[in-house]
Amino acid sequence: MEAVKPKRRTRIQTEKREIILEAALEVFAQHGFRGATIDQIAEAAGMSKPNLLYYFRSKEDIHVTLMQRLLQTWLAPLRELDDIDDPITELRSYIRRKLEMARDYPRESRLFANEILQGAPRVMPMLEGELKDLVDEKAQIIRGWMRDGRIVRTDPWHLIFAIWATTQHYADFDVQVRAVLGPDRGAEGRFEDAARFLEQLFIEGLKPKG
Amino acid sequence: MEAVKPKRRTRIQTEKREIILEAALEVFAQHGFRGATIDQIAEAAGMSKPNLLYYFRSKEDIHVTLMQRLLQTWLAPLRELDDIDDPITELRSYIRRKLEMARDYPRESRLFANEILQGAPRVMPMLEGELKDLVDEKAQIIRGWMRDGRIVRTDPWHLIFAIWATTQHYADFDVQVRAVLGPDRGAEGRFEDAARFLEQLFIEGLKPKG
DNA sequence: GCAAATTTTGACCGATTGGACAAACGTTAG
DNA sequence: CTAACGTTTGTCCAATCGGTCAAAATTTGC
């Protein structure tokens, strides 16, 4: 294992890199990697293009840095799923955490969705490595619950996919959800309704019969 | 209501436009609107760029034409949902049709996802009009079933969102699904498993108690 | 306070982009 | 056969793209 370069950073470097990443998140999430331009990111970050390129060597460099951080944030809720509480409580709070992430970090969700849609050209190794390992591990826990009859038997992997799909839908397809539901109910109301619905769908459906 | 221009088309025009749309679907679905270039589409369609621009005035023109068709295909499964068969049968076949579309038309699904992710700049009116009207109509049918106690009470709109999200997930996030499940099971197996899982999740969960 | 190091900028570059255009090439009806 | 119309192509263009560079401005260490 090679040690990563020391990368000593001045105070200004640390701050400006942060500002750039925040701006890039906004722009990448809205336009995708190819659709975003360095000029847009620079403007959103309040600096000139050459100035931005002083802090990141290239557009790709920004994107890679962003995706690395993002994946850690993204996997956090699933990492917390363990065998401590009872299955229903564990799954309920996993779904809630995931939905809260979709509500509070929609740009991160869209950035990730964009990357996967394009075929994950920059994160495929992480999907096949870190992500797969984590999902397999958690699927085994869920499978254990099923074997013990504590929740109904079903496919744990597809259960996880379904939780991802339904929760992230509220971030990725937000404009569609808003268009269909109309302006009657604000963002808070939508998420309350979604939380109630998803809890019923997954939790009631998973409780063991009788 | 203005009548649309006659648009007389020769045999060659009809054929070539079809070839271009097929090629554009492939390219747009993989790279998004901004990421796709006219040259790429022209090459995929087996013709020169100026030749392509003889059949479509601009890149946007191609995209708009594609999205209009797409939306009709996309809404078809939901249109078929009606009050003829019993609720469980109706919903089961809606879910199956939707999942089959994700399997058989993944490019269309990704193209649509791309458009929504970018904020639906080109189809927003259709979402707020045609789509909303259709969903509202079908939600009323589902609500009727709930009132009659034929399926459990829940939010019909969010139920429809959940069906969209879970089925389209297998098209839009295909590379992630494949990365996590590994190569053990081929595409057919994955979709069989998904179909079984989704049926259990939605149908068992919706059957009236007792 | 000053020299060294860091940060910022304007000007610039080659490549790619969407699109225009006129000339050349095909096709077809009379 | 040929004139009219439909199709195809090579060439070109202005705009935009990611990125470079040297010089100017600023901050920092002493």
Short mmCIF file of C-alpha atoms (C1' of nucleotides) in Angstrom, two decimals:
data_model
loop_
_atom_site.label_atom_id
_atom_site.label_comp_id
_atom_site.label_asym_id
_atom_site.label_seq_id
_atom_site.Cartn_x
_atom_site.Cartn_y
_atom_site.Cartn_z
CA MET A 1 0.00 0.00 0.00
CA GLU A 2 1.57 3.26 -1.15
CA ALA A 3 1.12 6.13 1.23
CA VAL A 4 -0.81 9.01 -0.27
CA LYS A 5 1.24 12.13 -0.86
CA PRO A 6 1.48 14.40 2.17
CA LYS A 7 -0.47 17.16 0.37
CA ARG A 8 0.31 19.93 2.78
CA ARG A 9 -2.41 22.54 2.42
CA THR A 10 -2.51 26.16 3.46
CA ARG A 11 -5.55 27.59 5.18
CA ILE A 12 -6.62 29.31 1.96
CA GLN A 13 -6.27 26.10 -0.03
CA THR A 14 -8.46 24.19 2.38
CA GLU A 15 -11.13 26.86 2.33
CA LYS A 16 -11.14 27.49 -1.39
CA ARG A 17 -11.19 23.80 -2.24
CA GLU A 18 -14.24 23.48 -0.04
CA ILE A 19 -15.97 26.38 -1.76
CA ILE A 20 -15.19 24.89 -5.17
CA LEU A 21 -16.53 21.46 -4.22
CA GLU A 22 -19.74 22.99 -2.93
CA ALA A 23 -20.17 24.95 -6.17
CA ALA A 24 -19.27 21.93 -8.29
CA LEU A 25 -21.84 19.80 -6.48
CA GLU A 26 -24.53 22.27 -7.44
CA VAL A 27 -23.45 22.46 -11.07
CA PHE A 28 -22.65 18.78 -11.64
CA ALA A 29 -25.92 17.69 -10.03
CA GLN A 30 -27.91 19.90 -12.37
CA HIS A 31 -26.05 19.37 -15.63
CA GLY A 32 -24.09 16.13 -15.27
CA PHE A 33 -20.36 15.82 -15.83
CA ARG A 34 -20.21 16.68 -19.52
CA GLY A 35 -22.99 19.22 -19.27
CA ALA A 36 -21.17 21.19 -16.59
CA THR A 37 -18.46 23.66 -17.55
CA ILE A 38 -15.49 24.84 -15.53
CA ASP A 39 -16.65 28.40 -16.12
CA GLN A 40 -20.03 27.65 -14.52
CA ILE A 41 -18.38 26.09 -11.50
CA ALA A 42 -15.91 28.95 -11.22
CA GLU A 43 -18.70 31.51 -11.35
CA ALA A 44 -20.75 29.63 -8.78
CA ALA A 45 -17.65 29.53 -6.57
CA GLY A 46 -17.08 33.26 -7.07
CA MET A 47 -13.67 33.01 -8.68
CA SER A 48 -12.04 33.06 -12.10
CA LYS A 49 -11.49 29.91 -14.13
CA PRO A 50 -7.67 29.96 -13.94
CA ASN A 51 -7.98 30.55 -10.22
CA LEU A 52 -10.16 27.48 -9.85
CA LEU A 53 -7.68 25.46 -11.89
CA TYR A 54 -5.01 26.51 -9.44
CA TYR A 55 -6.80 24.47 -6.77
CA PHE A 56 -7.90 21.53 -8.91
CA ARG A 57 -5.83 20.31 -11.82
CA SER A 58 -8.81 19.52 -13.99
CA LYS A 59 -12.58 19.17 -14.19
CA GLU A 60 -12.20 15.44 -13.73
CA ASP A 61 -10.13 16.03 -10.60
CA ILE A 62 -13.02 17.96 -9.06
CA HIS A 63 -15.51 15.29 -10.01
CA VAL A 64 -13.41 12.43 -8.64
CA THR A 65 -12.87 14.24 -5.35
CA LEU A 66 -16.59 14.91 -5.12
CA MET A 67 -17.58 11.33 -5.86
CA GLN A 68 -15.17 9.90 -3.31
CA ARG A 69 -16.67 11.98 -0.52
CA LEU A 70 -20.17 11.39 -1.77
CA LEU A 71 -19.91 7.62 -1.63
CA GLN A 72 -18.89 7.69 2.01
CA THR A 73 -21.87 9.89 2.90
CA TRP A 74 -24.07 7.73 0.76
CA LEU A 75 -23.17 4.44 2.38
CA ALA A 76 -23.36 5.75 5.92
CA PRO A 77 -27.05 4.90 6.52
CA LEU A 78 -26.56 1.32 5.37
CA ARG A 79 -23.43 0.94 7.52
CA GLU A 80 -25.53 1.76 10.57
CA LEU A 81 -27.85 -1.15 9.89
CA ASP A 82 -26.81 -3.92 12.28
CA ASP A 83 -28.05 -6.71 14.46
CA ILE A 84 -28.45 -4.75 17.67
CA ASP A 85 -32.08 -3.69 17.71
CA ASP A 86 -34.90 -5.90 16.50
CA PRO A 87 -35.28 -6.28 12.72
CA ILE A 88 -38.36 -4.10 12.30
CA THR A 89 -36.78 -1.23 14.24
CA GLU A 90 -33.52 -1.56 12.31
CA LEU A 91 -35.23 -1.53 8.92
CA ARG A 92 -37.60 1.24 9.89
CA SER A 93 -34.77 3.55 10.92
CA TYR A 94 -32.74 2.62 7.84
CA ILE A 95 -35.63 3.66 5.61
CA ARG A 96 -36.10 6.83 7.60
CA ARG A 97 -32.42 7.75 7.40
CA LYS A 98 -32.38 7.10 3.67
CA LEU A 99 -35.45 9.24 3.10
CA GLU A 100 -33.98 12.03 5.22
CA MET A 101 -30.87 11.95 3.06
CA ALA A 102 -32.99 12.30 -0.06
CA ARG A 103 -34.69 15.29 1.55
CA ASP A 104 -31.59 16.98 2.96
CA TYR A 105 -29.02 16.11 0.28
CA PRO A 106 -30.89 15.98 -3.02
CA ARG A 107 -27.93 17.32 -4.98
CA GLU A 108 -25.74 14.49 -3.77
CA SER A 109 -28.42 12.02 -4.77
CA ARG A 110 -28.73 13.49 -8.25
CA LEU A 111 -24.97 13.62 -8.73
CA PHE A 112 -24.81 9.93 -7.89
CA ALA A 113 -27.78 9.11 -10.12
CA ASN A 114 -26.14 10.96 -12.98
CA GLU A 115 -22.96 8.98 -12.60
CA ILE A 116 -24.76 5.63 -12.52
CA LEU A 117 -26.97 6.55 -15.47
CA GLN A 118 -23.92 7.23 -17.60
CA GLY A 119 -22.66 3.77 -16.78
CA ALA A 120 -20.62 4.66 -13.67
CA PRO A 121 -17.45 5.36 -15.70
CA ARG A 122 -15.69 6.89 -12.70
CA VAL A 123 -16.94 4.81 -9.77
CA MET A 124 -17.37 1.30 -11.13
CA PRO A 125 -14.47 -0.09 -9.04
CA MET A 126 -16.06 1.28 -5.90
CA LEU A 127 -19.42 -0.27 -6.81
CA GLU A 128 -17.89 -3.71 -7.39
CA GLY A 129 -15.69 -3.43 -4.33
CA GLU A 130 -16.76 -1.39 -1.35
CA LEU A 131 -20.45 -1.17 -2.21
CA LYS A 132 -20.92 -4.82 -3.11
CA ASP A 133 -19.08 -5.97 0.03
CA LEU A 134 -21.21 -3.76 2.25
CA VAL A 135 -24.48 -4.82 0.63
CA ASP A 136 -23.54 -8.49 0.79
CA GLU A 137 -22.71 -8.14 4.46
CA LYS A 138 -26.00 -6.44 5.30
CA ALA A 139 -27.97 -8.85 3.12
CA GLN A 140 -26.60 -11.68 5.25
CA ILE A 141 -27.88 -9.98 8.40
CA ILE A 142 -31.32 -9.59 6.82
CA ARG A 143 -31.24 -13.17 5.60
CA GLY A 144 -30.54 -14.23 9.17
CA TRP A 145 -33.66 -12.43 10.36
CA MET A 146 -35.67 -14.24 7.72
CA ARG A 147 -34.24 -17.62 8.69
CA ASP A 148 -35.23 -16.96 12.27
CA GLY A 149 -38.76 -16.07 11.19
CA ARG A 150 -38.47 -12.55 12.56
CA ILE A 151 -39.45 -11.00 9.21
CA VAL A 152 -41.08 -12.60 6.18
CA ARG A 153 -38.88 -14.43 3.71
CA THR A 154 -37.93 -12.52 0.59
CA ASP A 155 -34.83 -11.56 -1.38
CA PRO A 156 -32.64 -9.31 0.82
CA TRP A 157 -30.70 -7.80 -2.11
CA HIS A 158 -33.84 -6.78 -3.96
CA LEU A 159 -35.28 -5.49 -0.71
CA ILE A 160 -32.30 -3.16 -0.39
CA PHE A 161 -32.67 -2.10 -4.03
CA ALA A 162 -36.34 -1.31 -3.43
CA ILE A 163 -35.49 0.84 -0.41
CA TRP A 164 -32.86 2.69 -2.42
CA ALA A 165 -35.16 3.18 -5.39
CA THR A 166 -38.17 4.44 -3.47
CA THR A 167 -36.29 6.83 -1.19
CA GLN A 168 -33.95 8.27 -3.79
CA HIS A 169 -36.89 8.72 -6.11
CA TYR A 170 -37.97 11.70 -4.01
CA ALA A 171 -34.64 13.42 -4.66
CA ASP A 172 -33.87 12.33 -8.22
CA PHE A 173 -37.38 12.66 -9.63
CA ASP A 174 -38.36 15.58 -7.44
CA VAL A 175 -39.64 17.75 -10.28
CA GLN A 176 -41.87 14.94 -11.49
CA VAL A 177 -43.22 14.26 -8.00
CA ARG A 178 -43.95 17.96 -7.58
CA ALA A 179 -45.59 18.21 -11.00
CA VAL A 180 -47.88 15.25 -10.30
CA LEU A 181 -48.83 16.16 -6.75
CA GLY A 182 -49.37 19.78 -7.59
CA PRO A 183 -48.57 22.74 -5.37
CA ASP A 184 -51.20 21.90 -2.74
CA ARG A 185 -48.78 20.35 -0.32
CA GLY A 186 -45.34 21.83 0.40
CA ALA A 187 -42.05 20.00 0.56
CA GLU A 188 -42.51 19.10 4.21
CA GLY A 189 -45.92 17.60 3.58
CA ARG A 190 -44.65 15.56 0.67
CA PHE A 191 -41.92 14.03 2.76
CA GLU A 192 -44.24 13.30 5.65
CA ASP A 193 -46.63 11.51 3.30
CA ALA A 194 -43.75 9.63 1.67
CA ALA A 195 -42.39 8.55 5.06
CA ARG A 196 -45.79 7.31 6.16
CA PHE A 197 -46.36 5.45 2.90
CA LEU A 198 -42.94 3.80 2.79
CA GLU A 199 -43.20 2.70 6.39
CA GLN A 200 -46.50 1.04 5.66
CA LEU A 201 -45.27 -0.54 2.43
CA PHE A 202 -42.07 -2.01 3.80
CA ILE A 203 -42.68 -2.47 7.50
CA GLU A 204 -46.23 -3.83 7.44
CA GLY A 205 -45.27 -6.03 4.53
CA LEU A 206 -42.30 -7.48 6.38
CA LYS A 207 -43.89 -8.25 9.71
CA PRO A 208 -44.20 -12.01 10.22
CA LYS A 209 -47.71 -13.37 9.74
CA GLY A 210 -49.87 -14.37 12.65
CA MET B 1 -56.41 25.06 -31.57
CA GLU B 2 -54.08 25.64 -34.53
CA ALA B 3 -53.78 22.71 -36.90
CA VAL B 4 -50.24 21.35 -37.12
CA LYS B 5 -48.54 21.90 -40.44
CA PRO B 6 -49.29 19.20 -43.02
CA LYS B 7 -45.63 18.11 -43.10
CA ARG B 8 -45.78 16.03 -46.25
CA ARG B 9 -42.94 13.54 -46.12
CA THR B 10 -41.34 11.45 -48.83
CA ARG B 11 -40.64 7.76 -48.29
CA ILE B 12 -36.93 8.49 -47.77
CA GLN B 13 -37.68 11.20 -45.22
CA THR B 14 -39.86 8.88 -43.19
CA GLU B 15 -37.23 6.14 -43.21
CA LYS B 16 -34.24 8.33 -42.47
CA ARG B 17 -35.96 10.17 -39.66
CA GLU B 18 -36.70 6.81 -38.08
CA ILE B 19 -33.06 5.74 -38.37
CA ILE B 20 -31.90 9.02 -36.84
CA LEU B 21 -34.31 8.76 -33.91
CA GLU B 22 -33.17 5.21 -33.18
CA ALA B 23 -29.53 6.33 -33.25
CA ALA B 24 -30.27 9.40 -31.16
CA LEU B 25 -32.04 7.30 -28.54
CA GLU B 26 -28.91 5.23 -28.11
CA VAL B 27 -26.60 8.24 -27.87
CA PHE B 28 -28.82 10.50 -25.74
CA ALA B 29 -29.56 7.68 -23.30
CA GLN B 30 -25.87 7.05 -22.76
CA HIS B 31 -24.53 10.61 -22.64
CA GLY B 32 -27.48 12.86 -21.87
CA PHE B 33 -28.53 15.83 -23.99
CA ARG B 34 -25.47 18.00 -23.58
CA GLY B 35 -23.09 15.06 -23.51
CA ALA B 36 -24.31 13.80 -26.86
CA THR B 37 -22.97 15.34 -30.07
CA ILE B 38 -24.61 15.57 -33.46
CA ASP B 39 -21.56 13.88 -34.93
CA GLN B 40 -22.03 10.87 -32.66
CA ILE B 41 -25.68 10.57 -33.62
CA ALA B 42 -24.88 10.99 -37.29
CA GLU B 43 -22.24 8.29 -37.14
CA ALA B 44 -24.55 5.93 -35.27
CA ALA B 45 -27.17 6.61 -37.94
CA GLY B 46 -24.64 5.97 -40.70
CA MET B 47 -24.78 9.38 -42.33
CA SER B 48 -22.92 12.69 -42.38
CA LYS B 49 -23.69 15.52 -40.00
CA PRO B 50 -25.04 17.91 -42.64
CA ASN B 51 -27.17 15.07 -43.97
CA LEU B 52 -28.65 14.51 -40.54
CA LEU B 53 -29.32 18.22 -40.20
CA TYR B 54 -31.27 18.02 -43.43
CA TYR B 55 -33.83 15.81 -41.67
CA PHE B 56 -33.85 17.55 -38.28
CA ARG B 57 -33.27 21.26 -37.97
CA SER B 58 -31.25 20.97 -34.75
CA LYS B 59 -30.10 18.72 -31.96
CA GLU B 60 -32.94 20.03 -29.83
CA ASP B 61 -35.42 19.17 -32.57
CA ILE B 62 -34.30 15.53 -32.42
CA HIS B 63 -34.55 15.47 -28.65
CA VAL B 64 -38.01 17.01 -28.55
CA THR B 65 -39.33 14.56 -31.14
CA LEU B 66 -37.83 11.68 -29.18
CA MET B 67 -39.30 12.84 -25.87
CA GLN B 68 -42.78 13.26 -27.32
CA ARG B 69 -42.86 9.69 -28.57
CA LEU B 70 -41.23 8.41 -25.44
CA LEU B 71 -43.85 9.85 -23.14
CA GLN B 72 -46.63 8.08 -25.01
CA THR B 73 -44.83 4.73 -24.73
CA TRP B 74 -44.07 5.48 -21.14
CA LEU B 75 -47.62 6.20 -20.08
CA ALA B 76 -49.12 3.25 -21.94
CA PRO B 77 -48.88 0.74 -19.06
CA LEU B 78 -50.62 3.12 -16.66
CA ARG B 79 -53.34 3.88 -19.20
CA GLU B 80 -54.21 0.19 -19.26
CA LEU B 81 -54.89 0.18 -15.54
CA ASP B 82 -58.67 0.27 -15.16
CA ASP B 83 -61.58 -0.97 -13.13
CA ILE B 84 -62.36 -4.10 -15.16
CA ASP B 85 -60.50 -6.88 -13.38
CA ASP B 86 -60.21 -7.11 -9.63
CA PRO B 87 -57.76 -4.70 -7.97
CA ILE B 88 -55.04 -7.23 -7.17
CA THR B 89 -55.00 -8.54 -10.75
CA GLU B 90 -54.96 -5.01 -12.15
CA LEU B 91 -52.07 -3.88 -9.97
CA ARG B 92 -50.14 -7.09 -10.47
CA SER B 93 -50.25 -6.75 -14.24
CA TYR B 94 -49.43 -3.05 -14.07
CA ILE B 95 -46.29 -3.83 -12.09
CA ARG B 96 -45.41 -6.63 -14.48
CA ARG B 97 -45.88 -4.41 -17.53
CA LYS B 98 -43.77 -1.68 -15.98
CA LEU B 99 -40.98 -4.09 -15.13
CA GLU B 100 -41.09 -5.56 -18.63
CA MET B 101 -40.68 -2.06 -20.04
CA ALA B 102 -37.62 -1.51 -17.87
CA ARG B 103 -36.21 -4.78 -19.19
CA ASP B 104 -37.10 -4.30 -22.85
CA TYR B 105 -36.67 -0.54 -23.21
CA PRO B 106 -33.88 0.48 -20.84
CA ARG B 107 -32.65 3.22 -23.17
CA GLU B 108 -36.04 4.90 -23.13
CA SER B 109 -36.07 4.70 -19.35
CA ARG B 110 -32.62 6.26 -19.05
CA LEU B 111 -33.44 8.99 -21.53
CA PHE B 112 -36.48 9.89 -19.46
CA ALA B 113 -34.53 9.72 -16.20
CA ASN B 114 -31.89 12.02 -17.66
CA GLU B 115 -34.48 14.56 -18.64
CA ILE B 116 -36.14 14.56 -15.21
CA LEU B 117 -32.80 14.71 -13.41
CA GLN B 118 -31.89 17.89 -15.29
CA GLY B 119 -35.13 19.43 -14.07
CA ALA B 120 -37.33 18.40 -17.03
CA PRO B 121 -36.51 21.56 -19.02
CA ARG B 122 -38.12 20.17 -22.16
CA VAL B 123 -41.09 18.18 -20.84
CA MET B 124 -42.31 20.08 -17.80
CA PRO B 125 -45.59 21.09 -19.49
CA MET B 126 -46.33 17.46 -20.28
CA LEU B 127 -45.64 16.45 -16.70
CA GLU B 128 -47.97 19.07 -15.29
CA GLY B 129 -50.62 18.39 -17.91
CA GLU B 130 -50.96 14.98 -19.46
CA LEU B 131 -49.03 13.04 -16.82
CA LYS B 132 -50.66 14.67 -13.82
CA ASP B 133 -54.15 14.21 -15.28
CA LEU B 134 -53.54 10.54 -15.98
CA VAL B 135 -52.06 9.85 -12.55
CA ASP B 136 -54.87 11.70 -10.81
CA GLU B 137 -57.44 9.68 -12.75
CA LYS B 138 -55.80 6.35 -11.88
CA ALA B 139 -55.25 7.40 -8.28
CA GLN B 140 -59.00 7.89 -7.99
CA ILE B 141 -59.62 4.36 -9.22
CA ILE B 142 -57.17 3.01 -6.65
CA ARG B 143 -58.72 5.16 -3.96
CA GLY B 144 -62.09 3.64 -4.82
CA TRP B 145 -60.70 0.15 -4.27
CA MET B 146 -59.41 1.26 -0.88
CA ARG B 147 -62.75 2.77 0.10
CA ASP B 148 -64.45 -0.49 -0.77
CA GLY B 149 -61.96 -2.41 1.37
CA ARG B 150 -60.70 -4.42 -1.59
CA ILE B 151 -57.09 -3.39 -0.89
CA VAL B 152 -55.55 -1.86 2.23
CA ARG B 153 -55.76 1.87 2.70
CA THR B 154 -52.69 3.89 1.75
CA ASP B 155 -51.73 6.87 -0.42
CA PRO B 156 -52.48 6.03 -4.08
CA TRP B 157 -50.10 8.68 -5.48
CA HIS B 158 -47.15 7.50 -3.45
CA LEU B 159 -48.06 3.92 -4.32
CA ILE B 160 -47.72 4.81 -7.99
CA PHE B 161 -44.41 6.59 -7.32
CA ALA B 162 -43.12 3.50 -5.53
CA ILE B 163 -44.05 1.27 -8.46
CA TRP B 164 -42.32 3.66 -10.88
CA ALA B 165 -39.24 3.93 -8.70
CA THR B 166 -38.74 0.23 -8.08
CA THR B 167 -39.35 -0.93 -11.64
CA GLN B 168 -37.40 1.80 -13.40
CA HIS B 169 -34.54 1.26 -10.97
CA TYR B 170 -33.68 -1.95 -12.85
CA ALA B 171 -33.20 0.04 -16.06
CA ASP B 172 -31.73 3.29 -14.76
CA PHE B 173 -29.40 1.82 -12.14
CA ASP B 174 -28.68 -1.35 -14.08
CA VAL B 175 -24.90 -1.10 -13.78
CA GLN B 176 -25.19 -0.72 -10.02
CA VAL B 177 -27.58 -3.66 -9.73
CA ARG B 178 -25.21 -5.77 -11.79
CA ALA B 179 -22.18 -4.65 -9.79
CA VAL B 180 -23.83 -5.53 -6.48
CA LEU B 181 -25.38 -8.84 -7.53
CA GLY B 182 -22.24 -9.96 -9.32
CA PRO B 183 -22.08 -12.01 -12.50
CA ASP B 184 -23.57 -15.16 -10.96
CA ARG B 185 -27.02 -14.61 -12.32
CA GLY B 186 -27.67 -13.38 -15.87
CA ALA B 187 -30.04 -10.67 -16.95
CA GLU B 188 -32.99 -13.06 -17.16
CA GLY B 189 -32.42 -14.34 -13.66
CA ARG B 190 -32.18 -10.82 -12.28
CA PHE B 191 -35.50 -9.85 -13.77
CA GLU B 192 -37.21 -13.02 -12.61
CA ASP B 193 -35.98 -12.36 -9.09
CA ALA B 194 -37.04 -8.73 -9.29
CA ALA B 195 -40.50 -9.68 -10.55
CA ARG B 196 -40.97 -12.19 -7.74
CA PHE B 197 -39.77 -9.72 -5.14
CA LEU B 198 -41.89 -6.81 -6.33
CA GLU B 199 -44.99 -8.95 -6.54
CA GLN B 200 -44.48 -10.03 -2.95
CA LEU B 201 -43.72 -6.51 -1.76
CA PHE B 202 -46.67 -4.78 -3.38
CA ILE B 203 -49.29 -7.45 -3.80
CA GLU B 204 -48.98 -9.24 -0.47
CA GLY B 205 -48.72 -5.88 1.23
CA LEU B 206 -51.92 -4.64 -0.40
CA LYS B 207 -54.17 -7.61 0.17
CA PRO B 208 -56.86 -6.77 2.71
CA LYS B 209 -56.26 -8.24 6.17
CA GLY B 210 -58.20 -11.21 7.39
"C1'" DG C 1 9.46 45.97 6.68
"C1'" DC C 2 10.89 42.93 3.29
"C1'" DA C 3 11.87 38.89 0.68
"C1'" DA C 4 9.93 34.58 -0.46
"C1'" DA C 5 5.99 32.01 -1.26
"C1'" DT C 6 1.34 31.86 -2.42
"C1'" DT C 7 -2.69 33.44 -4.81
"C1'" DT C 8 -5.14 35.80 -8.63
"C1'" DT C 9 -5.79 37.40 -13.16
"C1'" DG C 10 -5.92 38.55 -18.29
"C1'" DA C 11 -4.57 36.92 -22.39
"C1'" DC C 12 -4.20 33.20 -25.04
"C1'" DC C 13 -4.40 28.33 -27.40
"C1'" DG C 14 -5.89 24.19 -29.83
"C1'" DA C 15 -9.82 21.22 -30.02
"C1'" DT C 16 -14.56 20.49 -30.34
"C1'" DT C 17 -19.09 22.00 -30.81
"C1'" DG C 18 -23.72 23.13 -33.31
"C1'" DG C 19 -24.92 24.70 -37.40
"C1'" DA C 20 -24.86 27.19 -42.38
"C1'" DC C 21 -24.32 26.85 -47.26
"C1'" DA C 22 -23.62 26.11 -51.92
"C1'" DA C 23 -22.38 22.85 -54.99
"C1'" DA C 24 -22.76 18.14 -56.46
"C1'" DC C 25 -25.35 14.10 -56.88
"C1'" DG C 26 -29.82 11.14 -57.44
"C1'" DT C 27 -34.45 10.41 -58.51
"C1'" DT C 28 -38.57 10.86 -60.78
"C1'" DA C 29 -42.52 12.58 -63.52
"C1'" DG C 30 -43.76 14.02 -67.99
"C1'" DC D 1 -34.31 13.01 -72.36
"C1'" DT D 2 -34.66 16.51 -69.23
"C1'" DA D 3 -36.25 19.76 -65.98
"C1'" DA D 4 -37.64 19.90 -61.35
"C1'" DC D 5 -37.16 18.27 -57.09
"C1'" DG D 6 -35.09 15.69 -53.34
"C1'" DT D 7 -30.78 14.16 -51.20
"C1'" DT D 8 -25.87 14.19 -49.89
"C1'" DT D 9 -21.45 16.08 -49.04
"C1'" DG D 10 -17.12 19.07 -48.28
"C1'" DT D 11 -16.08 23.14 -46.55
"C1'" DC D 12 -16.50 26.62 -43.56
"C1'" DC D 13 -17.69 29.52 -39.30
"C1'" DA D 14 -18.44 31.56 -34.80
"C1'" DA D 15 -18.91 30.10 -30.18
"C1'" DT D 16 -17.51 27.48 -26.49
"C1'" DC D 17 -14.75 24.18 -24.34
"C1'" DG D 18 -10.77 22.60 -21.05
"C1'" DG D 19 -6.58 24.10 -19.97
"C1'" DT D 20 -1.82 26.95 -20.07
"C1'" DC D 21 1.21 30.66 -18.85
"C1'" DA D 22 3.56 34.57 -17.36
"C1'" DA D 23 2.94 38.45 -14.88
"C1'" DA D 24 0.70 40.98 -11.24
"C1'" DA D 25 -1.20 41.15 -6.63
"C1'" DT D 26 -1.36 39.44 -2.15
"C1'" DT D 27 -0.12 36.91 1.94
"C1'" DT D 28 3.20 34.95 4.95
"C1'" DG D 29 7.48 33.96 7.63
"C1'" DC D 30 11.06 36.20 9.78
#
